[in-house]
Every structure is written in C-alpha cells, then in structure tokens.
CSV table of C-alpha atoms and ligand atoms in Angstrom, one decimal:
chain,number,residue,atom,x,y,z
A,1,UNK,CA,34.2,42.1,51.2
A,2,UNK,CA,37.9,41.6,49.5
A,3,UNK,CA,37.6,38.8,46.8
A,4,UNK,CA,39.8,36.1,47.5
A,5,UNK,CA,42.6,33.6,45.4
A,6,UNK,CA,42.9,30.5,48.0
A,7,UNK,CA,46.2,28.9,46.8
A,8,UNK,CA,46.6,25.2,47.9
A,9,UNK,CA,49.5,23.2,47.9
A,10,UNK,CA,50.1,19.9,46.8
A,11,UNK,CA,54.0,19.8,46.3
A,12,UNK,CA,56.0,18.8,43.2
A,13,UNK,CA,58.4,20.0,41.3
A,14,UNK,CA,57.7,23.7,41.9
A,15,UNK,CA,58.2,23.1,45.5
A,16,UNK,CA,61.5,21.1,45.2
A,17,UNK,CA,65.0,21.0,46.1
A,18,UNK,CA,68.1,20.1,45.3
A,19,UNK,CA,71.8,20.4,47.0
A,20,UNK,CA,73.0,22.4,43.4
A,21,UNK,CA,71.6,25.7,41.6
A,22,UNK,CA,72.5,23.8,38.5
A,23,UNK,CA,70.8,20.7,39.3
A,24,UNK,CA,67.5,20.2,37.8
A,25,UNK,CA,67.4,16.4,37.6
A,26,UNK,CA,68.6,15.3,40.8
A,27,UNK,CA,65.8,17.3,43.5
A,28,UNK,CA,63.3,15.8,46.1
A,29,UNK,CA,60.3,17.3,44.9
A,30,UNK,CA,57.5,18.6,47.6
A,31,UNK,CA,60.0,20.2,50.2
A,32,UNK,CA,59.1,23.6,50.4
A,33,UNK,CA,55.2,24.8,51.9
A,34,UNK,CA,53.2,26.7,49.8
A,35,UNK,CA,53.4,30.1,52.2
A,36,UNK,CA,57.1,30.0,51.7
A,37,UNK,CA,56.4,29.9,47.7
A,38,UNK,CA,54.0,32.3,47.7
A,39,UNK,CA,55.9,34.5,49.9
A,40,UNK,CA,58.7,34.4,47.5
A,41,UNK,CA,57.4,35.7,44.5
A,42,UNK,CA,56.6,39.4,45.8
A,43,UNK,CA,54.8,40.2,42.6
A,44,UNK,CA,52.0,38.2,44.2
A,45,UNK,CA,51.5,41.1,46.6
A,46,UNK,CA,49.5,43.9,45.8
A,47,UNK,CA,47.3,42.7,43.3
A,48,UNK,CA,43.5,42.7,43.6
A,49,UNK,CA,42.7,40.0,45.3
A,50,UNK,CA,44.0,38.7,48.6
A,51,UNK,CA,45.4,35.5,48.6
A,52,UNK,CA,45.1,32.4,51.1
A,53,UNK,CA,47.4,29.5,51.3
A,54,UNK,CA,46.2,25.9,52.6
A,55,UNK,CA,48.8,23.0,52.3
A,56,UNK,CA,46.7,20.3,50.9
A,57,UNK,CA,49.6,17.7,50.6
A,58,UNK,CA,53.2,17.6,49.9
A,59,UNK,CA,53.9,15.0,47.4
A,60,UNK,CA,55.8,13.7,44.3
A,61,UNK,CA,52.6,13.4,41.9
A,62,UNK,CA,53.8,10.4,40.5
A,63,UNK,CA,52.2,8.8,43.9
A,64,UNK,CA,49.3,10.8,43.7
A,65,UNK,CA,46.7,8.3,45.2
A,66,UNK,CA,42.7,8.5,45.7
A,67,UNK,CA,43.1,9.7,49.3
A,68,UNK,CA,45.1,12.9,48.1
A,69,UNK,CA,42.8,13.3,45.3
A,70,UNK,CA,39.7,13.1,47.8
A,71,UNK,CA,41.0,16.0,50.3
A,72,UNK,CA,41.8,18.5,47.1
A,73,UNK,CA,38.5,17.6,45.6
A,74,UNK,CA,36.9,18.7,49.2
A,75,UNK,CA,39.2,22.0,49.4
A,76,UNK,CA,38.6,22.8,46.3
A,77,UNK,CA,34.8,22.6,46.5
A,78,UNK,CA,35.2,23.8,50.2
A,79,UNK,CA,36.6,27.1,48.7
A,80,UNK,CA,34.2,27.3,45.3
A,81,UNK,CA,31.1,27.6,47.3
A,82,UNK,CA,32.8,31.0,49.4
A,83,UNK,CA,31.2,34.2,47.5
A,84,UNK,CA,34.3,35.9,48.1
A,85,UNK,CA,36.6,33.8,46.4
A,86,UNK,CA,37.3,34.7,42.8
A,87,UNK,CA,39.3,31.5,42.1
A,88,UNK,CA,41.8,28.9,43.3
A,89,UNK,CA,45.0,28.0,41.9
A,90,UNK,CA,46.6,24.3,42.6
A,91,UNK,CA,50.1,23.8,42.6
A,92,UNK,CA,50.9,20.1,41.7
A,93,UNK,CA,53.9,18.2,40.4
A,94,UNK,CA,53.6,18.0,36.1
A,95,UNK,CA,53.8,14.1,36.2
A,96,UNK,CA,50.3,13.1,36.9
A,97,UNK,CA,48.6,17.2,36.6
A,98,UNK,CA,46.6,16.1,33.6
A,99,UNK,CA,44.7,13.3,35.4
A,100,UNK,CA,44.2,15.5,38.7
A,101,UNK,CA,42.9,18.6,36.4
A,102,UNK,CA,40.6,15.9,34.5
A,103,UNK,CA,39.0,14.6,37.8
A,104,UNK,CA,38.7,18.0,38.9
A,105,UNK,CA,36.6,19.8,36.3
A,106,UNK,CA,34.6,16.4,35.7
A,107,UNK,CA,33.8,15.9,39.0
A,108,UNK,CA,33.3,19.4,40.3
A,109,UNK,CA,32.1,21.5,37.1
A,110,UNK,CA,33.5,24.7,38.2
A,111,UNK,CA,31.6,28.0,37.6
A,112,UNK,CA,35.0,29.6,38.6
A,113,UNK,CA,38.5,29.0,37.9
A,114,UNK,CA,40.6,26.5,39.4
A,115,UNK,CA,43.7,26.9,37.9
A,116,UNK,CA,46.6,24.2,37.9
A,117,UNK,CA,50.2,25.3,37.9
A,118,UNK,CA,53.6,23.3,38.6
A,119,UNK,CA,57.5,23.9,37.0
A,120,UNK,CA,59.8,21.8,35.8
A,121,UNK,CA,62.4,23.1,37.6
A,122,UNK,CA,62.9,23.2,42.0
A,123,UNK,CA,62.5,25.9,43.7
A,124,UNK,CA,66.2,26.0,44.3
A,125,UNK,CA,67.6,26.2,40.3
A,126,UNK,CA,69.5,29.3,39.5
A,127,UNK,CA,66.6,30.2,37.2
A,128,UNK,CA,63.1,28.2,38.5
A,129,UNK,CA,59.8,28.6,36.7
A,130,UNK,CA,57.9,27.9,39.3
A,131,UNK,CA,57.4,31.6,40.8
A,132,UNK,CA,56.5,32.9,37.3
A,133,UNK,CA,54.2,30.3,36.9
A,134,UNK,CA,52.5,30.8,39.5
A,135,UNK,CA,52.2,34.4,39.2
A,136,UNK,CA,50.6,33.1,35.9
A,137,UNK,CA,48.1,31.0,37.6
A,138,UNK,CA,46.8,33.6,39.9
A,139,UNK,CA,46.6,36.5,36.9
A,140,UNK,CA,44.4,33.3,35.2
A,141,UNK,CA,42.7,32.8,38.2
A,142,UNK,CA,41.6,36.7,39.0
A,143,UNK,CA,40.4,37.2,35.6
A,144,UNK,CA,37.0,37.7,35.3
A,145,UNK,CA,34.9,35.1,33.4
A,146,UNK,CA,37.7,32.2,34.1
A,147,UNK,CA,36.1,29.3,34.7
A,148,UNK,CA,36.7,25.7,34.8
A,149,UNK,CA,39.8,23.6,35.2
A,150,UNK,CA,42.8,24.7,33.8
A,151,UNK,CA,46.3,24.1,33.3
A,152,UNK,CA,49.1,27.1,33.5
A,153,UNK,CA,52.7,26.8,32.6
A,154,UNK,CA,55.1,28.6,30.6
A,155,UNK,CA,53.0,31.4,29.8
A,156,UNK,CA,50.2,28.8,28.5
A,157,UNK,CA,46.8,28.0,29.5
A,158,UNK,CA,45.4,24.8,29.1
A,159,UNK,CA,41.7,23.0,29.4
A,160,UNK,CA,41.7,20.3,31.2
A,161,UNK,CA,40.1,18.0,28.1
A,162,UNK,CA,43.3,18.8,26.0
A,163,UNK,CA,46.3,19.3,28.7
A,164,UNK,CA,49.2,16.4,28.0
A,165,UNK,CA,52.3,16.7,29.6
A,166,UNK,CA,54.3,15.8,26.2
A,167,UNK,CA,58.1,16.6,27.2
A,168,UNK,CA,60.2,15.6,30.1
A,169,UNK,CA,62.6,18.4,30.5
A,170,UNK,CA,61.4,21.4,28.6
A,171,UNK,CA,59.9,24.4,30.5
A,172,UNK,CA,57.2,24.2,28.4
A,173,UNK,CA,56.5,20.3,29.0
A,174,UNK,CA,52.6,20.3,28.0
A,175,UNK,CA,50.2,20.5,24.7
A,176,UNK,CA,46.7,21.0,24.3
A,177,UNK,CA,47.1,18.9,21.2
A,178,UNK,CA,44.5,19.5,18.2
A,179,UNK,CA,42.4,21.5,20.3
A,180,UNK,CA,45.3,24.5,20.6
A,181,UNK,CA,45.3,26.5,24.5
A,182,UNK,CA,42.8,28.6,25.8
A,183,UNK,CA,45.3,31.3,26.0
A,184,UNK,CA,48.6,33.1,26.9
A,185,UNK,CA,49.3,34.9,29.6
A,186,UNK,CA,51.5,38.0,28.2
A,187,UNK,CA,53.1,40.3,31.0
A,188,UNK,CA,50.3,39.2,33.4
A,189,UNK,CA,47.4,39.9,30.8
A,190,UNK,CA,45.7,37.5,29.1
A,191,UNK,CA,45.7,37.1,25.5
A,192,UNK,CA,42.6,34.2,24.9
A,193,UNK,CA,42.6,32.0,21.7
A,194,UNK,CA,39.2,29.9,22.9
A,195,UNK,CA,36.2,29.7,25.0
A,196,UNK,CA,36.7,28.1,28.5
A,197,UNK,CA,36.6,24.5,28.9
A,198,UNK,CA,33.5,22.5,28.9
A,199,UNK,CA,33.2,20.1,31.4
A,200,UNK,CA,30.7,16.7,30.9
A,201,UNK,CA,27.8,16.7,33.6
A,202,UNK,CA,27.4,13.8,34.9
A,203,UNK,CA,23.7,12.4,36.1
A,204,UNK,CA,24.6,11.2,39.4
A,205,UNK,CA,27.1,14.0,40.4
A,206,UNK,CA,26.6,14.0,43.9
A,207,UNK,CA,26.5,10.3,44.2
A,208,UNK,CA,30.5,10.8,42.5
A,209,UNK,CA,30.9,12.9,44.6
A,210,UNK,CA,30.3,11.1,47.9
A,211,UNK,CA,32.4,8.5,46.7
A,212,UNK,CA,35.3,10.4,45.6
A,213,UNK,CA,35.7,12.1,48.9
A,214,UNK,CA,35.9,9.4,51.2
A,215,UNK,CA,39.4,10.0,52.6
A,216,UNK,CA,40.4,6.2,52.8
A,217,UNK,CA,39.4,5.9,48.8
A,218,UNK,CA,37.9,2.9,49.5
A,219,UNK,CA,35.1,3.4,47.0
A,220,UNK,CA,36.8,4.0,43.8
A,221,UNK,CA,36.3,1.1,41.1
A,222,UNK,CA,39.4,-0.5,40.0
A,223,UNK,CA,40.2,0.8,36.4
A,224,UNK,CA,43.2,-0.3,34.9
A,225,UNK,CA,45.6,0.4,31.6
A,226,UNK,CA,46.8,-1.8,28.8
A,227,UNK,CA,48.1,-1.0,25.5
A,228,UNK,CA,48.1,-2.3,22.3
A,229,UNK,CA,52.0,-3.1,20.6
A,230,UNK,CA,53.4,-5.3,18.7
A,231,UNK,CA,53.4,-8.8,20.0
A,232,UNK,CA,50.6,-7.7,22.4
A,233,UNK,CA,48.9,-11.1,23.2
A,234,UNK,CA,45.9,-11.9,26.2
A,235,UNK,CA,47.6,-12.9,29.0
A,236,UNK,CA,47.5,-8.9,31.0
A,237,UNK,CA,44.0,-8.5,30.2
A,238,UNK,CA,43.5,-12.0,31.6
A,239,UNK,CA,45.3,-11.5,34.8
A,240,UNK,CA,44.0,-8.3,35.7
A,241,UNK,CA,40.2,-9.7,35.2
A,242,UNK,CA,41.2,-12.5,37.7
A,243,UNK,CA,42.3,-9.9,40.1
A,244,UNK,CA,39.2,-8.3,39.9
A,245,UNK,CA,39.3,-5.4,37.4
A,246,UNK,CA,35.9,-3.3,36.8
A,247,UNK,CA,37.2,-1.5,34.1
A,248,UNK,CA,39.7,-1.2,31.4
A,249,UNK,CA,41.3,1.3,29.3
A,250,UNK,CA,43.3,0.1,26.0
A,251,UNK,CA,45.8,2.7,24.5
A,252,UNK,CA,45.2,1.6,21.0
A,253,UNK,CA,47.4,2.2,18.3
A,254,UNK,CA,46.6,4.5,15.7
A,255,UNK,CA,42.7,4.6,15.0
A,256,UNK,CA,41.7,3.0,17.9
A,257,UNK,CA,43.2,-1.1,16.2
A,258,UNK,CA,44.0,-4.0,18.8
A,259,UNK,CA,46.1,-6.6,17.8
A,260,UNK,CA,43.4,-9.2,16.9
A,261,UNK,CA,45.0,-11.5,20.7
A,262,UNK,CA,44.3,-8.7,22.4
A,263,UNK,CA,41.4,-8.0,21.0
A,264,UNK,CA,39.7,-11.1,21.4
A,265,UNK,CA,40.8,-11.2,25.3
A,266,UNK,CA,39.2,-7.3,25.8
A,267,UNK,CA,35.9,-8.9,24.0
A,268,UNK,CA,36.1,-11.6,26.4
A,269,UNK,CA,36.6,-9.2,29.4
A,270,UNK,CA,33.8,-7.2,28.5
A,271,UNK,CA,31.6,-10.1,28.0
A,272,UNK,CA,32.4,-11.0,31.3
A,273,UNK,CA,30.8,-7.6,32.6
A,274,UNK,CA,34.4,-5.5,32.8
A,275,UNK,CA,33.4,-2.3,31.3
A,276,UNK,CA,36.1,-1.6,28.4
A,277,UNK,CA,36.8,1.6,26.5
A,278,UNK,CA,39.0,2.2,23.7
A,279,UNK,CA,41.6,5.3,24.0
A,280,UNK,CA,44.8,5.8,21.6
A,281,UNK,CA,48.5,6.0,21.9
A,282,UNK,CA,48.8,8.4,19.5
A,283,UNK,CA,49.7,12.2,21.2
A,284,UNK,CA,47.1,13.5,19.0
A,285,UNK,CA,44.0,12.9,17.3
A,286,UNK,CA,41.4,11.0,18.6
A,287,UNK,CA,39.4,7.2,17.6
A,288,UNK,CA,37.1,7.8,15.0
A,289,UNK,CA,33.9,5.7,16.4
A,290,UNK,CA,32.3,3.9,13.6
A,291,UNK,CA,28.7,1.9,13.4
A,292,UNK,CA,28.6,-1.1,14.9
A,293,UNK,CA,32.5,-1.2,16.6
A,294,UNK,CA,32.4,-3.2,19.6
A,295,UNK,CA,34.2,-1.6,21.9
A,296,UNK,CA,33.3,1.9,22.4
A,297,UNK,CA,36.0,4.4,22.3
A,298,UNK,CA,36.9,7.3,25.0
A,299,UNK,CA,35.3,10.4,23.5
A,300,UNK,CA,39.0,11.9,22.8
A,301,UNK,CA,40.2,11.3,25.9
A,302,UNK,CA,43.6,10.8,26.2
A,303,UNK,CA,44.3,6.7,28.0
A,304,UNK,CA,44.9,8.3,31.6
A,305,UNK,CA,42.1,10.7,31.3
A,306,UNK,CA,39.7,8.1,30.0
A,307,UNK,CA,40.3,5.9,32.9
A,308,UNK,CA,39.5,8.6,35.3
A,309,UNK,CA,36.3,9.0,33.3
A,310,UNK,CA,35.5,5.3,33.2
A,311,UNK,CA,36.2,5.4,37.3
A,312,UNK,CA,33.3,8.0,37.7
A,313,UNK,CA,31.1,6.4,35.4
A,314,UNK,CA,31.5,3.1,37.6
A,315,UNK,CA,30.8,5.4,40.2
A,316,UNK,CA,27.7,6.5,39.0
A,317,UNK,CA,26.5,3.2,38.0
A,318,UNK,CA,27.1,2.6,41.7
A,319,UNK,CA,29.9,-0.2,40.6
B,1,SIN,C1,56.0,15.6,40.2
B,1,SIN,O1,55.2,15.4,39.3
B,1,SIN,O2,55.6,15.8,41.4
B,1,SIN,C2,57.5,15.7,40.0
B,1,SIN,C3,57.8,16.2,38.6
B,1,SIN,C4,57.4,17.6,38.3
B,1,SIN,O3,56.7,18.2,39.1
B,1,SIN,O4,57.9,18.0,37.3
C-alpha cells in the first residue's frame, strides 16, 4: 500500500491571477484548480508519497463562510481516517488561514498532519511563492511524526494556536508570536524548534462535530467581535444583543482593559445570558487572568481565534 498526501484546494492567493507578471496587488484570487498547481511544481513528483488532489472550494478567504468551512472539515476528516494517508495539505487564501487552521485542529484533533499553505503572491507573478510553498507543505506533511494543524509559508511552520498573519505584502506575512514556529523547512528538510501543536479536547466533540458539518451552517451560534478604543462607548454591544448575539469577543487593549462604557454594556450583555470572553489587540502577549475578573479572558487566543473557540463551546453547550 503507497502512503498517500491528499492535497485539497480551497483557492486564494496561491491560486490567483492577474493580467501582469509584475502585478501582485491587482489579481482575482481562486482562478487556477489545484491539479494545475500541483502539476506545476514538478518537484512534487517523485517523492515518497503519492499525492491526490480534491478541489474543495475556489474562493477569496476573506468570504470564507460556515458552509465552506463544513465541507473542508468533512474532507479533511474523510481523508484522516484512510490508513494510507500520511497527511493532507490545505491550500487557502492567507486572509482568514489562521481562523480556518484554528477550527481545524480544535475541532478535529489530528493524529496526523494537516498542513496549511497559501502565497502572497498569484500564480501568475514573475516570481510566485506559491509552488515553493507548497512543496513546503507536502515535505511538512510526509514527515514522520507531523501532527496537528499547521501553517507553512516562507520556509516557516506554524501551530495553529500561535499562526497570525501580521503583514500584508511580505512573503513572509505570518508570526507565531511569543510562542516562536515549530520549524523550518530548509531545502526540503526539516529543521524543528518545538514539539507539535496541542490541540484542546473538547467534551462533546462529536456533538461539534455534527454541527459544524451541516453544509447549510445553519447550526453555528452567532459570535461576534468588538474592540476596545478610545471613545469606545455601549451602543455596538447593545445592537448586536438586540439582533440576537450568543456570544461576544472583545479585543481588549493592552492587558485585557475596556473602557469602563464598554465595559459596563459587555457586563450587561453577559448578564443577559450572552456568553463574553475577553481577547487583546495587542499582536503579542496574552491577558493575564486575575482572581475575581469578571469577564473571563480567551486563554491566549488571539480575538478571531477566540471567537471560533467561543462558537464551539456554544456548540457544545448545545446553544
Ligand atoms: C485570500 O485570502 O484568499 C486572498 C489573499 C491571499 O491569499 O493572500
């Protein structure tokens, strides 16, 4: 039995074009199918795996939505429970990877790698780092041992706790922050700084799961985002409880402060039954609980990752 690398497709900028070599601003991203990137990196041949190609979806992941994130969630656990397959690699758009990798490794607790990759240029630029990235992704992925979700670009490996995408033009556009990468991948070895990423188990797991991957999305608890600046007052928080809001995520400034309007309005929303959890703005660091604070903090999650927590928490509360 040949072990297997199933590479799915979600589209971004890695699979994007534009009408000039030199133009790496002005692309549609999600143009070109995965077979026709994998296809074009003939390094990917040969190695020791076989590789499969699904198209998952072919989008811009700033509209990544709870229906796409429901089929890749049931590919990618499609594909884990195969004995033959060593790992999967995900190619996504950057804009939104850190949330999808975050929901992934929560949600599915992978004994094997499933490795994220994207570029930040299109496929069409004189000189795109998509094909090198994803030659990346599948040495990360056919190494043995990988496991978990995690993030590949510009020679970097990520865990999914710690990926940010922190730049908006660089090639090498994301940070693991405080915690440092897993790794580098160095001329298609790997050069490891850390254990794998840890994921949270969560008790109802396969009620999530259910949840998650109904294709209409139907089931997922409203979360929403609001931050703390100055001049930040009551009136969003108010709104968004009136619409209907389960739960809330506040990017807090610094150490997790609210201005005291804001504050009181979050109180008020929690007292109400919204569930509330307090993330920061800050790129790195995390809120410092303390005794007796009254709204609870995310645990070092980043605002965008904290909300997909809080969603599967709901979930699992069967909100
Ligand atoms: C996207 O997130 O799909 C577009 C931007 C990118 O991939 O860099």
């Amino acid at each position: 039995m040949n072990r297997k690398i199933v590479i799915l497709g979600t589209g971004g900028t890695i699979a994007g074009t534009a009408a000039s070599s030199s133009d790496h601003t002005g692309y549609t991203a999600a143009q070109v199918g995965i077979a026709q990137l994998v296809g074009a990196v003939p390094a990917l041949a040969g190695g020791p795996c076989d590789l499969v190609t699904e198209q998952v979806a072919q989008i811009d992941s700033k509209d990544m939505s709870f229906s796409v994130w429901a089929r890749l969630a049931e590919r990618v656990s499609h594909f884990l429970a195969q004995p033959e397959v060593q790992g999967i690699v995900v190619t996504h758009g950057t804009d939104t990877l850190e949330e999808t990798a975050w929901l992934l490794h929560a949600l599915l607790v992978p004994a094997k790698p499933v490795v994220l990759t994207c570029a930040m240029r299109p496929a069409t630029a004189l000189a795109p780092d998509g094909p090198q990235n994803l030659l990346d992704a599948v040495a990360v992925a056919a190494h043995p041992g990988a496991r978990g979700v995690l993030a590949v670009c510009a020679g970097v490996i990520h865990g999914a706790p710690d990926v940010q995408k922190v730049h908006t033009y660089r090639l090498d556009a994301f940070s693991s922050g405080d915690a440092g990468p897993v790794g580098y991948v160095e001329e298609g070895r790997l050069r490891l700084m850390r254990n794998w990423p840890e994921a949270p188990v969560h008790k109802a797991l396969a009620a999530i799961k259910k949840i998650v991957t109904q294709q209409d999305g139907s089931g997922w608890p409203r979360v929403d985002i609001v931050m703390n600046y100055a001049g930040a007052g009551a009136s969003v928080v108010q709104a968004l409880v009136a619409s209907g809001v389960q739960g809330l995520v506040v990017a807090a400034t610094g150490n997790g402060t609210l201005h005291q309007d804001l504050e009181a309005a979050l109180l008020q929303a929690q007292a109400a039954g919204v569930r509330v959890v307090r993330a920061t703005r800050c790129l790195e660091g995390r809120v410092l609980p303390r005794a007796g604070d009254l709204l609870a903090d995310s645990q070092g999650l980043s605002p965008v990752k904290a909300r997909v927590a809080l969603m599967l928490e709901l979930m699992a509360n069967g909100s």
